[in-house]
CSV table of C-alpha atoms in Angstrom, one decimal:
chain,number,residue,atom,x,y,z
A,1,UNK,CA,-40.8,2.3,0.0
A,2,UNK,CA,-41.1,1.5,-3.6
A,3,UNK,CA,-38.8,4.3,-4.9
A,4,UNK,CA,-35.9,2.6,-2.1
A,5,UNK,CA,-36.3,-0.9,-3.5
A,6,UNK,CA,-36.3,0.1,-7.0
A,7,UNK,CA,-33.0,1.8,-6.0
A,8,UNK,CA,-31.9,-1.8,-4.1
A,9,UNK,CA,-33.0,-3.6,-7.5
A,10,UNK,CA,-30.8,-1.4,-9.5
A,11,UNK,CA,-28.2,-1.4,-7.7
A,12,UNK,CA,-27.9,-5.4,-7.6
A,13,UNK,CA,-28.8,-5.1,-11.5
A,14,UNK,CA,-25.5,-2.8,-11.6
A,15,UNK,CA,-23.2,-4.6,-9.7
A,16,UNK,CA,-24.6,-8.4,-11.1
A,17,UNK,CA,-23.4,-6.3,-14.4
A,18,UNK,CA,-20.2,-5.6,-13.3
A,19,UNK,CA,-19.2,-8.9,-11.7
A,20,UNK,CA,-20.5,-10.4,-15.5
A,21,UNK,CA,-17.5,-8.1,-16.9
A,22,UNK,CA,-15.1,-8.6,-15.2
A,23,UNK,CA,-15.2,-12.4,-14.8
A,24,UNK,CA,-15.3,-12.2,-18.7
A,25,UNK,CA,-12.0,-9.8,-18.8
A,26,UNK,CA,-10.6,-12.5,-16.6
A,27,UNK,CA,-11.5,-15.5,-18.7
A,28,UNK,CA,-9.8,-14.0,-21.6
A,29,UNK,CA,-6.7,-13.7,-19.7
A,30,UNK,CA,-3.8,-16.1,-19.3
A,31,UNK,CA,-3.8,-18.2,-16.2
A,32,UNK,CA,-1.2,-18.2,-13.7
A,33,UNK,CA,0.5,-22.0,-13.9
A,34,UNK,CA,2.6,-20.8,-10.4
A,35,UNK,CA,1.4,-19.5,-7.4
A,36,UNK,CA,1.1,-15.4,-7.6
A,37,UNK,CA,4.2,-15.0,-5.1
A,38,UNK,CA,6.4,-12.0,-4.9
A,39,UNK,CA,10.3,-12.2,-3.7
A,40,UNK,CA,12.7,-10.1,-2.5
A,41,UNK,CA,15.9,-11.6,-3.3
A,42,UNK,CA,17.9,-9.7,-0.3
A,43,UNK,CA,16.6,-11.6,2.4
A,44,UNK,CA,14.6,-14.8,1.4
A,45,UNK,CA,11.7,-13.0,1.8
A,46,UNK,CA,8.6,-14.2,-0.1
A,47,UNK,CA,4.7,-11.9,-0.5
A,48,UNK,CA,1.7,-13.5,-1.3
A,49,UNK,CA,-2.0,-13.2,-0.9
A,50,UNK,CA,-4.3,-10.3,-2.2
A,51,UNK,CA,-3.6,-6.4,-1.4
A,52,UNK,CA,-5.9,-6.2,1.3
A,53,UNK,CA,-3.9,-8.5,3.8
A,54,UNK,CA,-0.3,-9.7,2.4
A,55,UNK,CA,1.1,-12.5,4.1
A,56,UNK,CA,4.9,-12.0,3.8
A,57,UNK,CA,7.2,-14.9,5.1
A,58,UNK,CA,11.2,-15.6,5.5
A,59,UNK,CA,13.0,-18.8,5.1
A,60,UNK,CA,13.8,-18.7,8.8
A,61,UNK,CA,10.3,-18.5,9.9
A,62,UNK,CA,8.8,-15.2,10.7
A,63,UNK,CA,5.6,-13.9,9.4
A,64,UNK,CA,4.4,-10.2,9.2
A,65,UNK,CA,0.8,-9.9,7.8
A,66,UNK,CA,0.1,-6.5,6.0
A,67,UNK,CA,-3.2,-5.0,5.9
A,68,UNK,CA,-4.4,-2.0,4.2
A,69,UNK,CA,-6.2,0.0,7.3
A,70,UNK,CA,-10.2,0.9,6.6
A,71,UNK,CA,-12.2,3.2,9.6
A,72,UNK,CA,-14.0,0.1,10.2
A,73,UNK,CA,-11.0,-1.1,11.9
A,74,UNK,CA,-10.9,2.0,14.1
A,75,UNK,CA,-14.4,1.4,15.2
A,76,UNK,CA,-13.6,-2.0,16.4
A,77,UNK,CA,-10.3,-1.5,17.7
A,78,UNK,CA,-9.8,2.3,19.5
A,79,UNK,CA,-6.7,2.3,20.3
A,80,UNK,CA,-5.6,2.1,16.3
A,81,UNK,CA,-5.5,6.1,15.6
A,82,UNK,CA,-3.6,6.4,18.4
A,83,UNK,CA,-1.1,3.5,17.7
A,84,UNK,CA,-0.6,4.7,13.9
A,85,UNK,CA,0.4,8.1,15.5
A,86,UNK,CA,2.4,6.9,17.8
A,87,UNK,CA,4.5,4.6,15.9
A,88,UNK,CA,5.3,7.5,12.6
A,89,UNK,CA,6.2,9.8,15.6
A,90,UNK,CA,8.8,7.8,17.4
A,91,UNK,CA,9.8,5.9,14.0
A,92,UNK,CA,10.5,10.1,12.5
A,93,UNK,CA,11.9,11.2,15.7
A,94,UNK,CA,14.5,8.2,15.9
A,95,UNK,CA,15.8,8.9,12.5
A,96,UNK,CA,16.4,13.0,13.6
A,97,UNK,CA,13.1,14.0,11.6
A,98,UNK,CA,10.1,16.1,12.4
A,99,UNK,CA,7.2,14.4,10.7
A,100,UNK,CA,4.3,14.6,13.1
A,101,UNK,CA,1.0,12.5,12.1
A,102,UNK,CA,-2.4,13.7,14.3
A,103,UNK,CA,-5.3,11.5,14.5
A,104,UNK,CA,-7.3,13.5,12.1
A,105,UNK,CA,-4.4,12.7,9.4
A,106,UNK,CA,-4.5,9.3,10.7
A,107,UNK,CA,-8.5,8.7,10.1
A,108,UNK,CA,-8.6,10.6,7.5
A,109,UNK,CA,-5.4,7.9,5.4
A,110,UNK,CA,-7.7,4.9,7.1
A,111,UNK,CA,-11.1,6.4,5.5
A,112,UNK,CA,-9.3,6.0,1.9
A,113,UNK,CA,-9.2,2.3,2.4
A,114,UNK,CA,-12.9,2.1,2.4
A,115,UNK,CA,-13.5,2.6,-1.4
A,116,UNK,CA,-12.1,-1.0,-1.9
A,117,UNK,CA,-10.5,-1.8,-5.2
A,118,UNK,CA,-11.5,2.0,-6.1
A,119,UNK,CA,-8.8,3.2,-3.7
A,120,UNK,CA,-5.6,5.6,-5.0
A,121,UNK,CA,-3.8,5.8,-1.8
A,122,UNK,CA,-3.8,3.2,1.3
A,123,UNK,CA,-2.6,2.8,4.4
A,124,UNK,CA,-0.3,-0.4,4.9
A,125,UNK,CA,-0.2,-1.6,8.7
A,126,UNK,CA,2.0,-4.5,9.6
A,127,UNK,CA,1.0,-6.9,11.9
A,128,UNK,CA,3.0,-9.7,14.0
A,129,UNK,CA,0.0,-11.4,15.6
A,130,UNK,CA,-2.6,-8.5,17.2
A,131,UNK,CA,0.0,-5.9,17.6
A,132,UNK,CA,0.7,-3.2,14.9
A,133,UNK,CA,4.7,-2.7,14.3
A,134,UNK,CA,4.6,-0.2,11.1
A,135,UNK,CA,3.1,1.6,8.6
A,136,UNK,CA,3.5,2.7,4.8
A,137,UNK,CA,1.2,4.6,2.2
A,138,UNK,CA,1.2,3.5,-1.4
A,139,UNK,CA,-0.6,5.4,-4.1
A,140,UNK,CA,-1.2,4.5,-7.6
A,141,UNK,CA,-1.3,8.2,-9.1
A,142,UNK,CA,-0.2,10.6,-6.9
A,143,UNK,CA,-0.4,13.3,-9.3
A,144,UNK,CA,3.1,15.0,-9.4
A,145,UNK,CA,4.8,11.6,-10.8
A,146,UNK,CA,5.2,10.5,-14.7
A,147,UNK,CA,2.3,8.5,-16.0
A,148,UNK,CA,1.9,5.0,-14.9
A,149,UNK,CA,4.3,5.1,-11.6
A,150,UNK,CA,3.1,4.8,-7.9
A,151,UNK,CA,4.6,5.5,-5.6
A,152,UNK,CA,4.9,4.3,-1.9
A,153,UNK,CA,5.8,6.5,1.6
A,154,UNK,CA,5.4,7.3,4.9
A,155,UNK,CA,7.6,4.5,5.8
A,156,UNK,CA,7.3,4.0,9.7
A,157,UNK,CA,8.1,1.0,12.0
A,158,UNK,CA,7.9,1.6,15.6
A,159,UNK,CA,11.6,1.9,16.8
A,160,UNK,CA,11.6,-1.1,19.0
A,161,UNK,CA,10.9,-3.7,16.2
A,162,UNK,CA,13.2,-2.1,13.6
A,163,UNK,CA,15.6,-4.4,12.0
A,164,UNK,CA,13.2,-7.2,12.4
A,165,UNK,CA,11.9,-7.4,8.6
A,166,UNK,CA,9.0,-4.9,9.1
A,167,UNK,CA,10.4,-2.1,6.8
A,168,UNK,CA,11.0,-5.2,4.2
A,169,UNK,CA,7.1,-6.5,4.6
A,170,UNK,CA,5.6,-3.0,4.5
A,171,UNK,CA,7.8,-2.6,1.0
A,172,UNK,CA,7.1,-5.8,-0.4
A,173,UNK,CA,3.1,-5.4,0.3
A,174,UNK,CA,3.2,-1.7,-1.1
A,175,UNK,CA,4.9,-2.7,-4.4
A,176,UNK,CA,2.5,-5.7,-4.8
A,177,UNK,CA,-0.3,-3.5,-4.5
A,178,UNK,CA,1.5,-0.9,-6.9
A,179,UNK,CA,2.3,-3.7,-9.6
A,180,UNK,CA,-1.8,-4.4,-10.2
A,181,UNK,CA,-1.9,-0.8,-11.8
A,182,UNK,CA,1.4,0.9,-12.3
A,183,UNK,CA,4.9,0.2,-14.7
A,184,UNK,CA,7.2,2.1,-12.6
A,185,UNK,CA,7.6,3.3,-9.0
A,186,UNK,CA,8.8,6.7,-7.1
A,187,UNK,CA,10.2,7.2,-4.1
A,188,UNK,CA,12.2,10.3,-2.4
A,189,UNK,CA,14.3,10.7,0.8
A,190,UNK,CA,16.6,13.3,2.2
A,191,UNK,CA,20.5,12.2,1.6
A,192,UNK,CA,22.5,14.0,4.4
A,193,UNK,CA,25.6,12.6,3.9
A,194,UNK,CA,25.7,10.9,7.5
A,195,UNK,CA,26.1,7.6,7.9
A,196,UNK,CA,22.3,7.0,8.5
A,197,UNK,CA,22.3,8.3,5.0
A,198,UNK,CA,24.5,6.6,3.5
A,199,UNK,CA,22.8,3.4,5.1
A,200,UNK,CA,19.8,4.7,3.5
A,201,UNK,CA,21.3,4.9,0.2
A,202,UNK,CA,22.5,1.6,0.2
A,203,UNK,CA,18.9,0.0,1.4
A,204,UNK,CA,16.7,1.9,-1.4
A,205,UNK,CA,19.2,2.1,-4.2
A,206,UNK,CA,21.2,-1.5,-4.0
A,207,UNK,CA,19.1,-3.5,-2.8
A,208,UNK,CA,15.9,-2.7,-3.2
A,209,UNK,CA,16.9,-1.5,-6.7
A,210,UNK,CA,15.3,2.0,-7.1
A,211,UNK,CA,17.8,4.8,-9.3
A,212,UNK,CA,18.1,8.0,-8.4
A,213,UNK,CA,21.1,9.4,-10.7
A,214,UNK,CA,25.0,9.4,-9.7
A,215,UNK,CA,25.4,8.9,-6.1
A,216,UNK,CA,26.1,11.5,-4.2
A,217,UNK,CA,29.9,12.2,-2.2
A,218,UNK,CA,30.1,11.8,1.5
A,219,UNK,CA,29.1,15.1,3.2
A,220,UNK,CA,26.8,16.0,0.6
A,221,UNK,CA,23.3,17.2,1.1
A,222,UNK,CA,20.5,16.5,-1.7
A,223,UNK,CA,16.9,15.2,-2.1
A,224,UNK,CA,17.0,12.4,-4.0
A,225,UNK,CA,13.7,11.4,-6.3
A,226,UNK,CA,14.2,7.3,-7.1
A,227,UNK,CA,12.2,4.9,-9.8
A,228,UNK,CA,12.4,1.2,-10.7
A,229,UNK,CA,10.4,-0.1,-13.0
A,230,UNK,CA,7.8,-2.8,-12.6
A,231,UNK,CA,8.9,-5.9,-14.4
A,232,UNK,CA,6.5,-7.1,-17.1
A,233,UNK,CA,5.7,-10.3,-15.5
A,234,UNK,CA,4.8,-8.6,-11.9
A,235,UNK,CA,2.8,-6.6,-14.2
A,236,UNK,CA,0.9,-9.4,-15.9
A,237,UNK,CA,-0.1,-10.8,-12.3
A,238,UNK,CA,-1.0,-7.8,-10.7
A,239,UNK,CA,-3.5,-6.9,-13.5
A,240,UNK,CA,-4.9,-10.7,-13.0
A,241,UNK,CA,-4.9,-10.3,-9.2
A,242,UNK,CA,-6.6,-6.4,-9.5
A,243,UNK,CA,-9.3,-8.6,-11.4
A,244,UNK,CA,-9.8,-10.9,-9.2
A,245,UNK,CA,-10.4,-8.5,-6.2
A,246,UNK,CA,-12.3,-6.1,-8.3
A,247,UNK,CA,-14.3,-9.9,-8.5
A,248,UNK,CA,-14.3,-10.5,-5.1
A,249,UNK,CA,-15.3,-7.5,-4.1
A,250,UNK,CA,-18.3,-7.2,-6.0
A,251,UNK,CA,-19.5,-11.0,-4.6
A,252,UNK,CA,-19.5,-9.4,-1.0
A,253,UNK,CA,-21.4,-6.2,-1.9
A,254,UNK,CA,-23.9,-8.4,-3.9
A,255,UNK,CA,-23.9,-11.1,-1.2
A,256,UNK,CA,-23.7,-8.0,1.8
A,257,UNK,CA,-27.2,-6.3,-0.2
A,258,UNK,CA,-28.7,-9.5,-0.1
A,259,UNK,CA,-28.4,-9.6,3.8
A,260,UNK,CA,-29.9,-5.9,3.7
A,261,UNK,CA,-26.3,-4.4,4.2
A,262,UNK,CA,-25.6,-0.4,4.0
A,263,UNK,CA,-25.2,0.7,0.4
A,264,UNK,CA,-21.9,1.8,-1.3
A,265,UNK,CA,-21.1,3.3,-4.4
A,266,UNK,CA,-20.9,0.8,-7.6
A,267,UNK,CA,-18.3,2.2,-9.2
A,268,UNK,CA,-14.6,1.2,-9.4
A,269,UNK,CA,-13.3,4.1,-10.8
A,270,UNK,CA,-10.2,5.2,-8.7
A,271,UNK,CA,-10.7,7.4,-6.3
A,272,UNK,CA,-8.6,10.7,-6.2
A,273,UNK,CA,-8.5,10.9,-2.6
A,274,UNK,CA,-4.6,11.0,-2.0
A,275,UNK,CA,-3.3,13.0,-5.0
A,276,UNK,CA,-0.8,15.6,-4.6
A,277,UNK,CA,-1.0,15.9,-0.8
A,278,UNK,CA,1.0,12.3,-1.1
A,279,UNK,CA,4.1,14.7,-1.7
A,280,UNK,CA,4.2,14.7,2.2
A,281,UNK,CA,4.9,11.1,2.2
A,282,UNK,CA,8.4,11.1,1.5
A,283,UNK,CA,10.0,7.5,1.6
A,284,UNK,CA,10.7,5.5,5.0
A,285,UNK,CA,13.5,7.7,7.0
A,286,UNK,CA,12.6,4.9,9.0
A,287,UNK,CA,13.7,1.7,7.3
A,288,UNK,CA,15.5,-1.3,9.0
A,289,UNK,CA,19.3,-1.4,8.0
């Protein structure tokens, strides 16, 4: 009994430690004078909020909420596993691909959303109210890009809410997540010179501003790897906003052991969960049009 609350004691010691540091590092940083917003200039639409659930709006209205998926919200809500699966099934199998996700795959992306601010890779979910409409991964180092560059994947919206901003949200939340660690981002997609392709192309590369060398002819068949880099500012506010959840999340463990909570590991280093099997999480076949 002594030996557990000696281990309670240091832990609380540890993590009142850590929650000093980092509310220093923040001091000595420059305040935002605007709210910590994100655009995307090709359809109004406007992120904000922390990584863990990003509130994305459009000047018409809409709002998608984007949550990175944990296993505690499989234990509350059953029928998650099987809603993830379903929707990167029919999302692949509507854009002509094979990608098959099974619920072990599925658990096993949610159970890397538990290590908090420590997490590499995360699953995105997409929300319209209590109904799940699409998914995307994003991973800070995958381990097969440069250094410093994310990247983001699995893009899946069920097929019959494509077209409806989804794709947009899940790529505005995943980049606003990648900017609080990374300078550049990867993505990769099949280019089969069909129209869907081309359409594809046109989405990733023009407006959403990735680069992926000379465009390829009409009819041609390649596998294009993409970057964009991070600009500086988006930068400066994720490394302020990583701070602050880093903060916040250290308030709730110390606040959760106080109530005489389950333990959890102190330490924020990232987790390497999500490293090279990432490669399977080639970019979002899937996106609206």
């Amino acid at each position: 009994m002594r030996g557990s609350q000696r281990s309670d004691e240091e832990r609380q010691a540890a993590l009142k430690r850590k929650l000093s540091q980092v509310t220093a590092l923040l001091d000595t940083q420059e305040e935002d004078n605007g709210a910590d917003v994100t655009r995307q200039s090709a359809k109004g639409a406007t992120a904000c909020g922390p990584s863990t659930r990003t509130v994305v709006t459009w000047p018409d209205g809409p709002e998608i909420v984007v949550i990175i998926g944990t296993t505690d919200m499989a234990r509350r809500d059953p029928t998650l596993i099987p809603r993830i699966c379903y929707i990167v099934d029919e999302a692949y199998t509507a854009a002509g691909k094979h990608k098959r996700m099974d619920e072990y795959d599925a658990h096993h992306r949610l159970r890397m959303g538990d290590a908090g601010p420590g997490a590499n890779r995360v699953l995105h979910m997409a929300y319209k109210g209590d109904e799940l409409l699409g998914v995307a991964s994003s991973t800070y180092d995958p381990g097969w890009t440069p250094d410093g560059c994310g990247h983001w994947g699995l893009l899946a919206v069920d097929p019959k809410h494509q077209n409806k901003g989804v794709a947009t949200a899940l790529v505005l939340a995943a980049e606003r997540r990648l900017a609080m660690q990374s300078e550049m981002i990867q993505i990769e997609y099949e280019y089969g010179g069909d129209e869907f392709s081309t359409r594809l192309l046109a989405w990733y590369e023009d407006k959403l501003g990735f680069h992926g060398g000379p465009k390829p002819p009409r009819g041609y068949h390649t596998f294009r790897r993409c970057h964009k880099p991070i600009p500086a500012e988006e930068q400066r506010r994720g490394q302020r906003r990583r701070l602050e959840e880093i903060r916040m999340w250290l308030m709730e463990q110390i606040a959760e052991d106080g109530k005489g909570g389950a333990s959890t590991q102190v330490a924020l280093e990232e987790s390497s969960e999500g490293e090279a099997s990432s490669q399977d999480d080639s970019s979002g076949e899937t996106a609206e049009l």
